[in-house]
Short mmCIF file of C-alpha atoms in Angstrom, two decimals:
data_model
loop_
_atom_site.label_atom_id
_atom_site.label_comp_id
_atom_site.label_asym_id
_atom_site.label_seq_id
_atom_site.Cartn_x
_atom_site.Cartn_y
_atom_site.Cartn_z
CA UNK A 3 194.66 89.70 -77.37
CA UNK A 4 195.09 85.98 -77.00
CA UNK A 5 192.54 83.76 -75.31
CA UNK A 6 194.53 83.30 -72.07
CA UNK A 7 194.64 87.03 -71.30
CA UNK A 8 190.96 87.31 -71.98
CA UNK A 9 190.31 84.46 -69.56
CA UNK A 10 192.39 86.15 -66.81
CA UNK A 11 190.61 89.49 -67.21
CA UNK A 12 187.20 87.81 -67.09
CA UNK A 13 188.19 85.92 -63.96
CA UNK A 14 189.43 89.08 -62.18
CA UNK A 15 186.32 90.96 -63.15
CA UNK A 16 184.10 88.20 -61.77
CA UNK A 17 186.01 88.13 -58.45
CA UNK A 18 185.78 91.87 -58.00
CA UNK A 19 182.08 91.82 -58.83
CA UNK A 20 181.47 89.20 -56.14
CA UNK A 21 183.42 91.25 -53.58
CA UNK A 22 181.49 94.42 -54.39
CA UNK A 23 178.15 92.62 -54.18
CA UNK A 24 179.06 91.11 -50.82
CA UNK A 25 180.17 94.50 -49.49
CA UNK A 26 176.95 96.09 -50.75
CA UNK A 27 174.84 93.43 -49.05
CA UNK A 28 176.72 93.91 -45.74
CA UNK A 29 176.20 97.65 -45.87
CA UNK A 30 172.53 97.14 -46.66
CA UNK A 31 172.00 94.69 -43.73
CA UNK A 32 173.97 96.92 -41.36
CA UNK A 33 171.89 99.91 -42.36
CA UNK A 34 168.69 97.98 -41.75
CA UNK A 35 169.93 96.87 -38.31
CA UNK A 36 170.83 100.42 -37.42
CA UNK A 37 167.46 101.54 -38.58
CA UNK A 38 165.72 98.94 -36.35
CA UNK A 39 167.27 100.22 -33.07
CA UNK A 40 164.84 102.11 -30.83
CA UNK A 41 165.80 104.99 -28.58
CA UNK A 42 164.11 104.75 -25.17
CA UNK A 43 164.15 107.52 -22.58
CA UNK A 44 162.57 107.74 -19.17
CA UNK A 45 162.81 108.56 -15.49
CA UNK A 46 163.26 106.39 -12.37
CA UNK A 47 161.63 107.49 -9.10
CA UNK A 48 160.97 106.23 -5.56
CA UNK A 49 157.49 104.66 -5.40
CA UNK A 50 156.97 105.91 -1.83
CA UNK A 51 157.72 109.62 -2.24
CA UNK A 52 158.15 110.18 -5.98
CA UNK A 53 161.71 111.50 -5.64
CA UNK A 54 164.15 110.78 -8.52
CA UNK A 55 166.74 108.05 -7.97
CA UNK A 56 170.34 108.65 -9.02
CA UNK A 57 172.62 105.76 -9.98
CA UNK A 58 169.96 103.18 -10.91
CA UNK A 59 171.36 100.49 -13.24
CA UNK A 60 169.28 99.99 -16.41
CA UNK A 61 170.34 97.06 -18.54
CA UNK A 62 168.99 95.11 -21.50
CA UNK A 63 168.35 91.53 -20.44
CA UNK A 64 170.38 88.97 -22.37
CA UNK A 65 173.09 91.51 -23.19
CA UNK A 66 175.88 93.36 -21.43
CA UNK A 67 174.56 96.74 -22.53
CA UNK A 68 173.30 99.20 -19.94
CA UNK A 69 173.22 102.77 -18.63
CA UNK A 70 172.83 104.56 -15.27
CA UNK A 71 170.23 107.17 -14.35
CA UNK A 72 171.46 110.72 -13.77
CA UNK A 73 170.91 113.02 -10.76
CA UNK A 74 167.37 113.73 -11.98
CA UNK A 75 166.61 110.03 -12.34
CA UNK A 76 166.56 110.32 -16.16
CA UNK A 77 168.09 107.80 -18.58
CA UNK A 78 168.39 107.14 -22.34
CA UNK A 79 169.21 103.79 -23.96
CA UNK A 80 169.19 102.19 -27.43
CA UNK A 81 167.30 98.87 -27.59
CA UNK A 82 167.29 96.48 -30.58
CA UNK A 83 163.52 96.04 -30.73
CA UNK A 84 160.24 96.77 -29.03
CA UNK A 85 160.36 93.28 -27.45
CA UNK A 86 163.48 94.17 -25.45
CA UNK A 87 163.23 93.92 -21.67
CA UNK A 88 164.88 96.55 -19.47
CA UNK A 89 166.04 95.49 -15.99
CA UNK A 90 166.16 98.18 -13.27
CA UNK A 91 168.20 97.55 -10.10
CA UNK A 92 169.27 99.74 -7.19
CA UNK A 93 170.62 99.05 -3.69
CA UNK A 94 167.82 99.04 -1.13
CA UNK A 95 165.08 98.67 -3.75
CA UNK A 96 163.31 95.72 -5.30
CA UNK A 97 164.58 94.92 -8.83
CA UNK A 98 162.09 95.46 -11.65
CA UNK A 99 161.81 94.42 -15.31
CA UNK A 100 159.85 96.35 -17.95
CA UNK A 101 159.13 95.41 -21.57
CA UNK A 102 159.68 98.33 -23.96
CA UNK A 103 156.66 97.68 -26.17
CA UNK A 104 155.31 100.52 -28.32
CA UNK A 105 156.30 103.27 -25.88
CA UNK A 106 159.63 105.07 -26.14
CA UNK A 107 159.08 107.00 -22.90
CA UNK A 108 159.22 104.88 -19.71
CA UNK A 109 158.65 106.20 -16.21
CA UNK A 110 159.50 103.54 -13.65
CA UNK A 111 158.85 103.64 -9.88
CA UNK A 112 160.94 101.33 -7.65
CA UNK A 113 159.70 100.05 -4.29
CA UNK A 114 161.96 99.99 -1.26
CA UNK A 115 163.03 96.54 -0.11
CA UNK A 116 162.27 96.25 3.61
CA UNK A 117 164.85 94.32 5.64
CA UNK A 118 163.47 91.35 7.57
CA UNK A 119 163.32 91.75 11.35
CA UNK A 120 165.66 88.76 11.87
CA UNK A 121 168.39 90.73 10.07
CA UNK A 122 168.10 93.74 12.39
CA UNK A 123 169.82 93.51 15.78
CA UNK A 124 169.24 95.71 18.81
CA UNK A 125 172.65 96.65 20.21
CA UNK A 126 171.77 98.92 23.11
CA UNK A 127 172.28 102.24 21.35
CA UNK A 128 170.08 101.57 18.33
CA UNK A 129 169.90 98.86 15.66
CA UNK A 130 172.37 97.47 13.17
CA UNK A 131 172.24 95.16 10.20
CA UNK A 132 173.33 91.69 11.23
CA UNK A 133 176.15 91.50 8.67
CA UNK A 134 177.64 94.77 10.00
CA UNK A 135 178.10 93.47 13.56
CA UNK A 136 181.60 93.00 14.90
CA UNK A 137 180.70 92.03 18.48
CA UNK A 138 179.59 88.65 19.78
CA UNK A 139 175.78 88.66 19.79
CA UNK A 140 173.35 85.74 19.93
CA UNK A 141 169.93 86.14 18.36
CA UNK A 142 166.98 84.12 19.64
CA UNK A 143 164.14 83.75 17.17
CA UNK A 144 160.69 84.19 18.68
CA UNK A 145 159.44 81.66 16.12
CA UNK A 146 161.47 78.99 17.93
CA UNK A 147 160.10 79.72 21.40
CA UNK A 148 156.47 80.74 20.88
CA UNK A 149 155.32 77.10 20.79
CA UNK A 150 157.27 76.03 23.90
CA UNK A 151 155.12 75.09 26.89
CA UNK A 152 157.31 76.85 29.47
CA UNK A 153 156.21 79.45 32.02
CA UNK A 154 158.85 82.14 31.47
CA UNK A 155 161.14 83.73 28.89
CA UNK A 156 164.19 82.61 30.86
CA UNK A 157 163.20 78.93 30.57
CA UNK A 158 162.65 79.40 26.83
CA UNK A 159 166.30 80.49 26.40
CA UNK A 160 167.61 77.05 27.35
CA UNK A 161 169.62 75.67 24.44
CA UNK A 162 168.68 78.59 22.16
CA UNK A 163 171.73 80.86 22.50
CA UNK A 164 175.26 79.56 22.04
CA UNK A 165 177.53 80.27 24.99
CA UNK A 166 174.63 81.14 27.31
CA UNK A 167 174.09 78.87 30.29
CA UNK A 168 170.54 78.75 31.62
CA UNK A 169 169.99 77.24 35.07
CA UNK A 170 166.40 76.57 36.12
CA UNK A 171 165.45 75.16 39.53
CA UNK A 172 162.05 74.01 38.29
CA UNK A 173 160.27 75.63 41.23
CA UNK A 174 157.03 77.28 40.02
CA UNK A 175 157.54 81.03 39.70
CA UNK A 176 161.32 80.92 40.07
CA UNK A 177 163.31 82.87 37.52
CA UNK A 178 165.99 81.13 35.49
CA UNK A 179 169.60 82.02 36.26
CA UNK A 180 171.67 83.12 33.25
CA UNK A 181 175.43 82.86 32.92
CA UNK A 182 176.83 84.51 29.80
CA UNK A 183 180.51 85.09 30.53
CA UNK A 184 181.07 82.43 33.17
CA UNK A 185 181.72 83.19 36.81
CA UNK A 186 182.36 86.86 37.50
CA UNK A 187 182.58 89.22 40.43
CA UNK A 188 180.23 92.01 39.39
CA UNK A 189 176.48 92.08 40.03
CA UNK A 190 176.48 88.56 41.49
CA UNK A 191 177.39 87.02 38.09
CA UNK A 192 173.99 87.94 36.66
CA UNK A 193 173.78 89.64 33.25
CA UNK A 194 172.10 92.99 32.84
CA UNK A 195 168.49 92.74 31.66
CA UNK A 196 167.22 95.51 29.39
CA UNK A 197 163.51 95.46 28.52
CA UNK A 198 162.33 98.03 25.97
CA UNK A 199 165.44 100.10 26.65
CA UNK A 200 165.05 100.07 30.45
CA UNK A 201 167.61 98.19 32.63
CA UNK A 202 165.62 96.13 35.15
CA UNK A 203 166.31 93.83 38.09
CA UNK A 204 162.90 92.13 38.31
CA UNK A 205 163.87 89.15 36.15
CA UNK A 206 162.44 87.66 32.97
CA UNK A 207 159.46 85.86 34.48
CA UNK A 208 157.54 89.15 34.69
CA UNK A 209 157.08 89.09 30.90
CA UNK A 210 154.55 87.26 28.78
CA UNK A 211 156.38 85.22 26.13
CA UNK A 212 153.74 86.08 23.52
CA UNK A 213 154.61 89.79 23.94
CA UNK A 214 158.28 89.35 23.04
CA UNK A 215 159.26 90.68 19.62
CA UNK A 216 163.00 89.97 19.72
CA UNK A 217 165.78 88.82 22.07
CA UNK A 218 169.50 89.49 21.75
CA UNK A 219 172.36 88.50 24.03
CA UNK A 220 175.47 90.73 24.06
CA UNK A 221 178.30 88.49 25.18
CA UNK A 222 181.62 90.25 24.66
CA UNK A 223 183.30 93.08 26.53
CA UNK A 224 181.99 95.71 24.11
CA UNK A 225 178.75 95.70 26.12
CA UNK A 226 180.58 97.61 28.87
CA UNK A 227 181.11 100.50 26.45
CA UNK A 228 177.33 100.94 26.39
CA UNK A 229 176.25 100.05 29.93
CA UNK A 230 179.47 100.43 31.94
CA UNK A 231 180.20 97.96 34.73
CA UNK A 232 176.58 96.76 34.69
CA UNK A 233 177.30 95.00 31.40
CA UNK A 234 180.43 93.22 32.62
CA UNK A 235 178.59 89.89 32.86
CA UNK A 236 176.80 90.30 29.52
CA UNK A 237 173.53 91.95 28.52
CA UNK A 238 170.15 90.47 27.54
CA UNK A 239 168.10 92.91 25.43
CA UNK A 240 164.39 92.25 24.95
CA UNK A 241 161.94 94.31 22.93
CA UNK A 242 158.18 93.81 23.13
CA UNK A 243 155.67 93.97 20.31
CA UNK A 244 154.11 97.17 19.05
CA UNK A 245 151.22 98.04 16.74
CA UNK A 246 152.14 98.27 13.06
CA UNK A 247 150.46 100.02 10.16
CA UNK A 248 146.72 100.38 9.76
CA UNK A 249 145.91 96.68 10.05
CA UNK A 250 144.21 95.39 13.20
CA UNK A 251 144.90 91.95 14.64
CA UNK A 252 143.23 90.09 17.50
CA UNK A 253 145.17 87.03 18.67
CA UNK A 254 144.28 84.39 21.25
CA UNK A 255 146.77 81.75 22.45
CA UNK A 256 146.17 78.87 24.84
CA UNK A 257 148.15 75.86 25.89
CA UNK A 258 147.68 73.11 28.45
CA UNK A 259 150.31 70.68 29.62
CA UNK A 260 151.07 68.10 32.29
CA UNK A 261 154.33 68.07 34.24
CA UNK A 262 155.94 65.01 35.79
CA UNK A 263 159.08 64.45 37.80
CA UNK A 264 161.55 62.38 35.78
CA UNK A 265 164.65 60.39 36.70
CA UNK A 266 163.46 60.03 40.31
CA UNK A 267 165.98 58.19 42.49
CA UNK A 268 165.03 54.56 43.10
CA UNK A 269 164.90 54.14 46.90
CA UNK A 270 164.79 50.98 49.05
CA UNK A 271 161.36 49.66 50.01
CA UNK A 272 160.47 48.69 53.59
CA UNK A 273 161.58 45.05 53.30
CA UNK A 274 164.90 45.93 51.69
CA UNK A 275 165.61 48.65 54.22
CA UNK A 276 164.73 46.44 57.21
CA UNK A 277 167.13 43.71 56.00
CA UNK A 278 169.90 46.26 55.46
CA UNK A 279 169.20 47.86 58.85
CA UNK A 280 169.52 44.49 60.60
CA UNK A 281 172.93 43.97 58.97
CA UNK A 282 174.07 47.46 60.04
CA UNK A 283 173.03 46.90 63.66
CA UNK A 284 174.61 43.43 63.75
CA UNK A 285 177.91 44.66 62.29
CA UNK A 286 177.98 47.55 64.77
CA UNK A 287 177.16 45.28 67.74
CA UNK A 288 173.95 47.23 68.45
CA UNK A 289 170.52 45.84 69.34
CA UNK A 290 168.25 45.23 66.39
CA UNK A 291 164.78 46.72 66.00
CA UNK A 292 162.17 44.08 67.00
CA UNK A 293 159.82 45.46 64.33
CA UNK A 294 162.34 44.30 61.71
CA UNK A 295 162.45 40.68 62.86
CA UNK A 296 160.79 39.54 59.63
CA UNK A 297 161.78 42.04 56.91
CA UNK A 298 159.80 40.26 54.18
CA UNK A 299 156.55 40.84 56.07
CA UNK A 300 156.94 44.65 55.83
CA UNK A 301 156.29 44.73 52.07
CA UNK A 302 156.78 47.92 50.05
CA UNK A 303 156.18 50.36 52.90
CA UNK A 304 155.98 54.12 52.20
CA UNK A 305 157.34 55.64 48.99
CA UNK A 306 158.07 59.15 50.28
CA UNK A 307 159.29 60.51 46.95
CA UNK A 308 156.23 59.11 45.23
CA UNK A 309 154.03 60.86 47.81
CA UNK A 310 155.92 64.14 47.41
CA UNK A 311 155.88 64.23 43.58
CA UNK A 312 152.60 64.31 41.66
CA UNK A 313 151.55 65.01 38.05
CA UNK A 314 150.85 68.75 37.83
CA UNK A 315 148.82 70.65 35.21
CA UNK A 316 149.90 73.95 33.67
CA UNK A 317 147.83 76.25 31.45
CA UNK A 318 148.34 79.61 29.82
CA UNK A 319 145.80 82.06 28.36
CA UNK A 320 146.92 85.04 26.27
CA UNK A 321 144.80 87.61 24.40
CA UNK A 322 146.36 90.47 22.44
CA UNK A 323 145.23 93.26 20.13
CA UNK A 324 147.41 95.31 17.79
CA UNK A 325 146.26 98.01 15.45
CA UNK A 326 146.88 101.51 14.30
CA UNK A 327 145.94 104.42 12.18
CA UNK A 328 147.83 107.07 10.28
CA UNK A 329 149.04 108.68 13.51
CA UNK A 330 148.64 106.12 16.31
CA UNK A 331 149.78 102.52 16.81
CA UNK A 332 148.66 100.45 19.79
CA UNK A 333 149.52 97.01 21.21
CA UNK A 334 147.57 95.69 24.22
CA UNK A 335 147.68 92.21 25.72
CA UNK A 336 146.59 90.27 28.78
CA UNK A 337 148.06 86.98 29.97
CA UNK A 338 147.12 84.54 32.73
CA UNK A 339 149.38 81.63 33.69
CA UNK A 340 148.49 78.92 36.21
CA UNK A 341 151.11 76.31 37.07
CA UNK A 342 150.90 73.62 39.75
CA UNK A 343 154.24 72.29 40.93
CA UNK A 344 155.20 68.62 40.73
CA UNK A 345 155.99 68.91 44.45
CA UNK A 346 152.92 68.66 46.67
CA UNK A 347 151.30 71.98 47.67
CA UNK A 348 153.37 74.21 45.36
CA UNK A 349 152.06 76.46 42.61
CA UNK A 350 152.35 79.69 40.69
CA UNK A 351 149.80 82.09 39.23
CA UNK A 352 150.66 85.14 37.13
CA UNK A 353 148.67 87.93 35.53
CA UNK A 354 150.46 90.22 33.05
CA UNK A 355 149.16 93.28 31.22
CA UNK A 356 151.10 94.94 28.39
CA UNK A 357 150.35 98.33 26.83
CA UNK A 358 152.58 99.85 24.13
CA UNK A 359 151.62 102.87 22.04
CA UNK A 360 153.11 105.36 19.60
CA UNK A 361 151.36 108.60 18.63
CA UNK A 362 152.49 111.11 16.01
CA UNK A 363 151.25 114.52 17.22
CA UNK A 364 152.95 116.66 14.61
CA UNK A 365 155.33 115.96 11.73
CA UNK A 366 158.30 116.42 14.03
CA UNK A 367 156.78 115.38 17.37
CA UNK A 368 156.02 111.82 18.42
CA UNK A 369 155.10 110.35 21.82
CA UNK A 370 155.10 106.75 22.96
CA UNK A 371 155.20 104.42 25.93
CA UNK A 372 156.00 100.83 26.91
CA UNK A 373 154.21 99.58 30.01
CA UNK A 374 154.25 96.13 31.66
CA UNK A 375 152.19 95.40 34.78
CA UNK A 376 152.64 92.07 36.51
CA UNK A 377 151.09 90.41 39.55
CA UNK A 378 152.09 86.92 40.66
CA UNK A 379 151.38 84.58 43.58
CA UNK A 380 153.81 81.83 44.58
CA UNK A 381 152.62 79.16 47.04
CA UNK A 382 154.54 76.34 48.69
CA UNK A 383 154.68 74.18 51.77
CA UNK A 384 157.69 73.48 53.97
CA UNK A 385 159.06 70.72 51.77
CA UNK A 386 162.48 69.13 51.48
CA UNK A 387 163.31 66.60 48.77
CA UNK A 388 166.40 65.58 50.73
CA UNK A 389 164.36 64.77 53.86
CA UNK A 390 161.89 62.81 51.74
CA UNK A 391 164.82 60.64 50.62
CA UNK A 392 166.07 60.26 54.21
CA UNK A 393 162.69 59.32 55.70
CA UNK A 394 162.46 55.60 56.49
CA UNK A 395 160.21 53.55 54.18
CA UNK A 396 159.13 51.52 57.23
CA UNK A 397 157.40 54.60 58.71
CA UNK A 398 153.73 54.89 57.68
CA UNK A 399 152.35 58.10 56.21
CA UNK A 400 149.44 58.31 58.70
CA UNK A 401 148.81 57.12 62.20
CA UNK A 402 145.77 54.91 62.91
CA UNK A 403 143.80 58.00 64.04
CA UNK A 404 144.44 59.76 60.74
CA UNK A 405 147.16 62.13 61.94
CA UNK A 406 150.50 62.35 60.19
CA UNK A 407 152.95 59.88 61.69
CA UNK A 408 156.41 60.63 63.01
CA UNK A 409 159.40 59.00 64.68
CA UNK A 410 158.22 57.66 68.06
CA UNK A 411 161.01 55.35 69.25
CA UNK A 412 164.79 55.42 69.24
CA UNK A 413 166.36 57.53 66.47
CA UNK A 414 168.73 54.69 65.53
CA UNK A 415 165.67 52.53 64.84
CA UNK A 416 163.09 54.96 63.48
CA UNK A 417 165.27 57.87 62.39
CA UNK A 418 164.68 61.52 63.31
CA UNK A 419 163.09 62.93 60.11
CA UNK A 420 159.79 64.70 60.67
CA UNK A 421 157.07 63.46 58.32
CA UNK A 422 158.04 65.30 55.06
CA UNK A 423 154.55 65.03 53.55
CA UNK A 424 152.91 66.36 56.72
CA UNK A 425 155.18 69.42 56.66
CA UNK A 426 154.61 70.01 52.94
CA UNK A 427 150.82 69.92 53.31
CA UNK A 428 150.23 71.61 56.66
CA UNK A 429 152.61 74.56 56.23
CA UNK A 430 151.52 77.19 53.69
CA UNK A 431 153.81 79.89 52.36
CA UNK A 432 152.55 82.56 49.98
CA UNK A 433 154.41 85.36 48.22
CA UNK A 434 152.59 88.13 46.35
CA UNK A 435 154.60 90.12 43.84
CA UNK A 436 153.76 93.34 42.01
CA UNK A 437 156.02 94.62 39.24
CA UNK A 438 155.72 97.68 37.03
CA UNK A 439 158.15 98.25 34.15
CA UNK A 440 157.60 101.30 32.01
CA UNK A 441 159.17 103.96 29.86
CA UNK A 442 157.99 107.09 28.09
CA UNK A 443 159.58 108.90 25.18
CA UNK A 444 158.96 112.03 23.17
#
């Protein structure tokens, strides 16, 4: 054989040798990798009751590999090494990650993921998850209102629920007027109030704000499917707090505030009124009041609105206890509210007691109650802000002998408005209210 053929054969032999060596190395590495894989088996259960969970996703973090547990909660998976991390996930349960380690048998318990209260909505016939709602419902967070220095739940709703108009007269003890669906013809335009499942007509000021757990406003026509014609003007659903678990809590709340009348109308003083009155009489061709001959000498005179409105304190005390055991949960609270009105001789005092309990008698028998007891006292004089604006600033508040003054001459000179401060302070009106709202279930 010549040299060229020998060279070709040697070259082919070398190439084939390299290919075979490379193939051998690949098979060797692949075999080692296959040998390194670890088979892991186990079972997934519910941490609360120990029952197996079917359909739990078990995946290897950092890869797309994974399996699903069977009807008995069992699973089997191949992991590349003992350092692999398995991720367990299931709807309604908290996700969990477990490192394989030296063990090839893993038993994993998943904890249920409790839904936050803000995501649960009371809809009149039970509760629903917020994302499942199809009706128009406004949720009012109790976190937003618990720090408000207002006397009633109705006042706390102002500006907190879209589409809900809250009208408050400001009179101590008066309940706010709610308008949810505009002007209607049923039930005097007022929405239906449901407290702890009981439709009531006593208003929202019977409740203690610190006792409120949640507030929902049903605004669309679907509320009539639950409550009939009573829900035609909307529904306000309020649930009060209850004892939870085996943990006891004692809570004390107190606030103090001062109230003042704002944006009070700026009225004429005595000198300004006397000058204007002289012009009126002259233009009408009527005799002028001799007492107004020198208007500048009359000075400021009487500020009737200033005498009628005064800074007024308001304070609220609230003490509550919640606790429970394996079979019984209890919530008890007491609240005292004292509010003086910015109008002279007006005020409001309220005492509220709340008692809610749940008792499990047997496995399939449970009793409970919701009870609210309220007593309030509203006081006021015979006052009129309009008459205080109409009273003449040239009329003194008191006569020289200390009695309240009044018009003594011609009405066209001194007017005919009875002393508004005298009426507000000498006339006393008092209203005592007693309200009981309660429900029992078994």
